[in-house]
Coordinates of C-alpha atoms in Angstrom, one line a residue:
M64 CA 121.5 245.6 35.3
T65 CA 118.1 244.4 36.6
T66 CA 117.7 241.6 39.1
S67 CA 114.4 240.0 40.1
A68 CA 113.5 237.4 42.6
S69 CA 109.9 236.6 43.5
D70 CA 107.9 239.9 43.1
I71 CA 110.9 242.2 43.8
T72 CA 112.8 244.0 41.0
I73 CA 116.1 245.7 41.8
R74 CA 117.5 248.1 39.2
P75 CA 119.1 251.5 38.7
L76 CA 117.2 254.4 37.4
A77 CA 116.8 254.5 33.6
G78 CA 117.6 258.2 33.6
P79 CA 116.8 261.6 35.3
G80 CA 113.2 261.3 34.2
E81 CA 112.7 258.6 36.9
L82 CA 113.7 261.0 39.7
G83 CA 110.0 261.1 40.7
L84 CA 110.1 257.3 41.1
F85 CA 113.2 257.5 43.3
Q86 CA 111.5 260.2 45.5
Q87 CA 108.6 257.9 46.4
L88 CA 110.6 257.6 49.6
S89 CA 111.9 260.7 51.4
Y90 CA 115.0 262.0 53.1
V91 CA 116.3 265.4 54.1
L92 CA 118.5 265.7 51.0
D93 CA 115.8 265.0 48.4
H94 CA 115.8 268.7 47.4
E95 CA 119.4 268.4 46.2
L96 CA 118.9 265.5 43.8
A97 CA 117.8 267.3 40.7
D98 CA 120.8 269.7 40.7
D99 CA 123.2 266.9 41.6
L100 CA 122.0 265.0 38.5
A101 CA 122.3 268.1 36.3
T102 CA 125.9 268.8 37.5
G103 CA 127.2 265.2 37.5
R104 CA 127.6 264.8 41.2
R105 CA 125.2 261.9 40.8
I106 CA 124.4 259.7 37.8
P107 CA 121.3 257.5 37.3
G108 CA 123.5 254.4 37.3
W109 CA 124.4 255.2 41.0
M110 CA 120.7 255.5 42.0
W111 CA 119.0 252.2 42.6
V112 CA 115.5 251.1 43.7
A113 CA 113.9 247.9 44.9
L114 CA 110.4 247.7 43.4
R115 CA 107.2 245.7 43.8
G116 CA 105.4 246.7 40.7
D117 CA 105.5 250.5 40.6
R118 CA 106.0 250.8 44.4
V119 CA 109.5 251.7 45.7
L120 CA 110.3 249.5 48.7
A121 CA 113.9 250.7 49.2
R122 CA 116.4 253.0 47.5
I123 CA 120.1 253.7 47.5
A124 CA 122.4 256.3 45.9
W125 CA 126.0 257.4 45.8
W126 CA 127.5 260.9 45.5
T127 CA 130.7 262.4 44.3
G128 CA 132.1 266.0 44.5
T129 CA 133.2 266.4 40.9
S130 CA 131.5 265.3 37.6
G131 CA 133.3 262.2 36.2
A132 CA 134.9 261.2 39.5
A133 CA 134.3 257.9 41.3
P134 CA 131.6 257.7 43.9
R135 CA 132.9 259.2 47.1
S136 CA 130.1 258.6 49.6
L137 CA 126.9 256.5 50.0
D138 CA 124.5 259.1 51.3
F139 CA 121.1 257.8 50.4
F140 CA 119.6 254.5 51.8
D141 CA 116.0 254.2 52.6
V142 CA 113.4 251.5 53.1
D143 CA 109.6 251.7 53.2
D144 CA 109.1 251.9 57.0
S145 CA 105.5 250.6 56.7
L146 CA 106.9 247.1 55.8
P147 CA 107.3 244.5 58.6
A148 CA 110.8 244.7 60.1
P149 CA 112.1 241.4 58.8
E150 CA 111.0 242.3 55.2
R151 CA 112.5 245.8 55.5
H152 CA 115.8 244.2 56.5
E153 CA 115.8 241.5 53.8
I154 CA 114.9 243.9 51.0
G155 CA 117.3 246.5 52.2
L156 CA 120.1 244.0 52.4
R157 CA 119.5 242.7 48.9
L158 CA 119.4 246.2 47.5
V159 CA 122.6 247.3 49.1
N160 CA 124.5 244.2 48.0
T161 CA 123.2 244.1 44.5
A162 CA 123.7 247.9 43.8
T163 CA 127.1 247.9 45.4
A164 CA 128.3 245.0 43.2
A165 CA 127.4 247.1 40.2
V166 CA 128.6 250.5 41.3
V167 CA 131.7 249.9 43.3
P168 CA 134.5 248.1 41.4
A169 CA 135.7 244.8 42.8
G170 CA 138.7 245.2 45.1
V171 CA 137.9 248.8 45.9
T172 CA 137.0 249.8 49.4
R173 CA 133.3 250.8 49.6
P174 CA 132.7 254.6 50.0
E175 CA 131.7 255.7 53.5
Y176 CA 128.0 255.6 54.5
G177 CA 126.6 258.7 56.0
R178 CA 123.1 259.4 57.4
F179 CA 121.7 262.7 58.7
V180 CA 119.5 262.1 61.7
P181 CA 117.5 264.2 64.1
G182 CA 119.4 265.6 67.1
D183 CA 117.1 263.7 69.5
W184 CA 116.9 260.5 67.5
R185 CA 117.7 258.3 70.5
E186 CA 114.9 259.8 72.6
D187 CA 112.2 259.7 69.8
P188 CA 111.1 256.0 69.4
A189 CA 109.9 256.5 65.8
A190 CA 113.1 258.3 64.7
R191 CA 115.2 255.7 66.5
E192 CA 113.6 252.8 64.7
V193 CA 114.2 254.5 61.3
V194 CA 117.9 255.1 62.1
E195 CA 118.5 251.7 63.6
T196 CA 116.8 249.9 60.7
R197 CA 119.2 251.5 58.2
L198 CA 122.3 251.1 60.4
A199 CA 121.5 247.4 61.0
V200 CA 121.4 246.8 57.2
M201 CA 124.7 248.5 56.7
A202 CA 126.2 246.4 59.6
A203 CA 124.9 243.2 58.0
C204 CA 126.8 244.3 54.8
G205 CA 130.0 244.6 56.8
A206 CA 130.1 248.3 57.7
T207 CA 131.3 249.4 61.2
P208 CA 130.5 252.6 63.0
L209 CA 133.0 255.4 62.7
V210 CA 131.6 258.4 64.4
E211 CA 128.5 260.4 65.2
R212 CA 128.8 264.1 64.4
L213 CA 127.0 267.3 65.4
R214 CA 125.7 269.4 62.4
L215 CA 125.8 273.1 63.4
E216 CA 124.4 276.3 61.9
W217 CA 125.0 280.0 62.4
R218 CA 122.1 282.2 61.5
P219 CA 121.9 285.9 60.5
G220 CA 121.0 288.0 63.4
T221 CA 123.2 286.0 65.8
P222 CA 125.7 288.5 67.4
L223 CA 129.1 288.2 65.8
P224 CA 132.1 287.7 68.1
A225 CA 134.4 290.6 68.5
E226 CA 137.7 290.7 66.5
S227 CA 140.6 289.1 68.1
T228 CA 143.0 291.3 70.2
R229 CA 145.5 288.4 70.6
L230 CA 146.0 287.2 67.0
T231 CA 146.5 288.7 63.6
F232 CA 145.1 287.1 60.4
R233 CA 146.4 286.9 56.8
P234 CA 145.5 284.9 53.7
A235 CA 147.3 281.6 53.2
T236 CA 150.4 282.1 51.1
D237 CA 149.9 279.0 49.0
R238 CA 148.9 275.4 48.9
D239 CA 152.1 274.1 50.5
E240 CA 151.9 276.4 53.5
L241 CA 148.4 275.3 54.2
I242 CA 149.1 271.6 53.8
A243 CA 152.1 271.9 56.1
L244 CA 149.9 273.5 58.8
M245 CA 147.2 270.9 58.3
A246 CA 149.7 268.1 58.8
L247 CA 150.8 269.7 62.1
V248 CA 147.2 270.0 63.2
A249 CA 146.6 266.3 62.6
E250 CA 148.8 265.6 65.6
G251 CA 146.6 264.7 68.5
S252 CA 143.5 265.5 66.5
L253 CA 140.1 264.6 68.0
D254 CA 138.6 264.2 64.6
E255 CA 137.8 260.6 64.0
H256 CA 138.1 260.7 60.2
T257 CA 141.7 262.1 60.6
R258 CA 142.5 259.5 63.2
E259 CA 141.3 256.8 60.9
E260 CA 143.4 258.1 58.0
L261 CA 146.5 258.3 60.1
L262 CA 146.3 254.5 60.7
T263 CA 147.3 254.0 57.0
M264 CA 148.9 257.3 55.9
T265 CA 151.3 260.1 57.0
P266 CA 149.9 263.4 58.3
R267 CA 151.0 265.1 55.1
A268 CA 149.3 262.5 52.9
S269 CA 146.1 263.0 54.9
A270 CA 146.3 266.7 54.6
E271 CA 146.9 266.5 50.8
L272 CA 143.9 264.2 50.4
M273 CA 141.6 266.6 52.3
Y274 CA 143.0 269.5 50.3
E275 CA 142.3 267.7 47.0
E276 CA 138.9 266.4 47.9
E277 CA 137.5 269.4 49.8
F278 CA 139.3 272.6 49.3
E279 CA 140.1 272.4 45.6
T280 CA 136.4 271.9 44.7
N281 CA 135.3 275.1 46.4
T282 CA 134.8 278.0 44.0
T283 CA 134.8 280.8 46.6
P284 CA 137.8 283.1 47.0
R285 CA 140.9 281.6 48.5
A286 CA 141.6 285.0 50.0
W287 CA 138.9 284.0 52.6
W288 CA 141.3 281.4 53.9
R289 CA 143.0 282.7 57.0
I290 CA 146.2 281.9 58.8
A291 CA 146.2 283.0 62.5
E292 CA 149.4 284.4 63.9
L293 CA 150.8 285.8 67.1
P294 CA 151.6 289.5 66.7
G295 CA 155.1 290.6 66.2
G296 CA 156.3 287.7 64.1
G297 CA 155.3 285.1 66.7
G298 CA 154.4 282.6 64.0
P299 CA 151.3 280.6 63.0
V300 CA 148.8 279.5 65.7
G301 CA 146.2 277.9 63.5
F302 CA 144.0 278.5 60.5
V303 CA 140.4 278.5 59.3
I304 CA 138.9 277.7 55.8
P305 CA 135.6 279.6 55.3
A306 CA 134.1 278.6 52.0
R307 CA 131.0 277.7 50.1
N308 CA 130.5 274.1 48.9
S309 CA 127.8 273.1 46.3
Y310 CA 125.1 273.6 48.9
N311 CA 125.9 276.0 51.7
P312 CA 128.4 278.5 53.1
I313 CA 130.6 276.5 55.5
I314 CA 133.4 276.5 57.9
S315 CA 135.2 273.8 55.9
Y316 CA 138.1 273.3 58.3
I317 CA 139.6 274.9 61.4
G318 CA 142.6 273.9 63.5
V319 CA 145.0 275.0 66.2
L320 CA 148.6 273.9 66.1
P321 CA 149.5 271.5 69.0
A322 CA 152.0 273.9 70.5
H323 CA 149.2 276.5 70.9
R324 CA 146.3 274.4 72.2
G325 CA 144.8 275.1 75.6
H326 CA 144.8 278.9 75.3
G327 CA 141.4 279.5 73.8
Y328 CA 142.7 280.5 70.4
I329 CA 140.0 278.4 68.7
D330 CA 137.5 281.1 69.7
D331 CA 139.4 283.8 67.9
I332 CA 140.0 281.7 64.8
L333 CA 136.4 280.6 64.5
A334 CA 135.2 284.1 65.0
E335 CA 137.4 285.3 62.1
G336 CA 136.0 282.6 59.8
T337 CA 132.4 283.4 60.8
R338 CA 132.8 287.1 60.2
I339 CA 134.2 286.5 56.7
L340 CA 131.2 284.5 55.7
A341 CA 128.7 286.7 57.5
A342 CA 130.0 289.7 55.6
Q343 CA 128.8 288.0 52.4
N344 CA 125.1 288.3 53.6
V345 CA 124.8 284.5 53.6
P346 CA 121.5 282.9 54.6
R347 CA 123.3 280.5 57.0
I348 CA 126.7 279.1 57.8
R349 CA 127.0 275.4 58.3
A350 CA 129.7 273.4 60.2
A351 CA 130.1 270.0 61.8
T352 CA 132.2 268.4 64.5
D353 CA 132.5 265.0 66.0
L354 CA 130.3 264.4 69.0
P355 CA 133.3 263.3 71.2
N356 CA 135.2 266.5 70.2
V357 CA 133.7 268.5 73.1
P358 CA 136.2 271.4 73.0
M359 CA 135.3 272.1 69.4
A360 CA 131.6 271.7 70.0
N361 CA 131.8 274.2 72.9
A362 CA 133.7 276.7 70.7
F363 CA 130.9 276.6 68.1
S364 CA 128.3 277.1 70.9
R365 CA 130.2 280.1 72.2
A366 CA 130.3 281.6 68.7
G367 CA 126.5 281.3 68.4
Y368 CA 126.2 278.1 66.3
V369 CA 123.3 275.8 67.2
V370 CA 122.9 272.1 66.6
F371 CA 120.2 271.4 64.0
E372 CA 120.9 267.8 63.2
R373 CA 123.4 265.0 63.7
A374 CA 125.2 262.7 61.3
I375 CA 126.3 259.1 61.6
N376 CA 129.1 257.7 59.6
M377 CA 130.0 254.0 58.9
I378 CA 132.9 252.6 57.0
W379 CA 134.1 249.4 55.4
K380 CA 137.6 248.3 56.2

């Protein structure tokens, strides 16, 4: 589909050969695009541009975790920041609405919008204008803010925490055991995505959805997944899912059961997950947590993780 009004043309990429056109504008995930196209995590029909002649004025793209699946997130949206503010907004709004109508089936909730931003974006006037320009367009399209997140990284050379003297660790027995524990962890969760899901689904349904969308797509050994227990048959305290996604080694998920919160066990569990990945000689370990989730952010800090970026998520209801 190609739409044109005045001197602006809005259309999807004709194929992977137009990746250079799409990259006239820039974003921190540009280096992932070629591999995403090769593996089917993106398709040209999900990558749209607004053009004036051969000049890209705005661009948008969706992503999915598995080739052939529906788009799961809207993670690229850029406008040419040299344009006057009213023109940026108008062109961006037209692009989002036109591309969404073609990519997202009618009646289906739009995939979440996510944007990686500098950690100091509010204090840097130039960075703040870039972020707020994009968020304002999404808001005009009906999106509402969900959460701001800290993006964290552990780097080789950072001292590893000592092994726990309070907990023992073992691999997860099977899918059902892990989902049951995830459902328990959802109770009282400070994670905004979990809280949003619990408005419309049960804790078990939320856990099953995360397992299917996140854990099943990881190709790293499931023997890395650890259940934390009290010694002497005291039962599970929590768990951690160290893994590698399509881009980085990650702490995919970590949780402490409600009955055991408030005792600092999160430090022991995070340390175990970090040691498992560090033993693989990885170049980095990535993780993320919601900005309001201060206890989790503090645990990452104590374990030697540093904030290198933030993320902002918006949703359509």
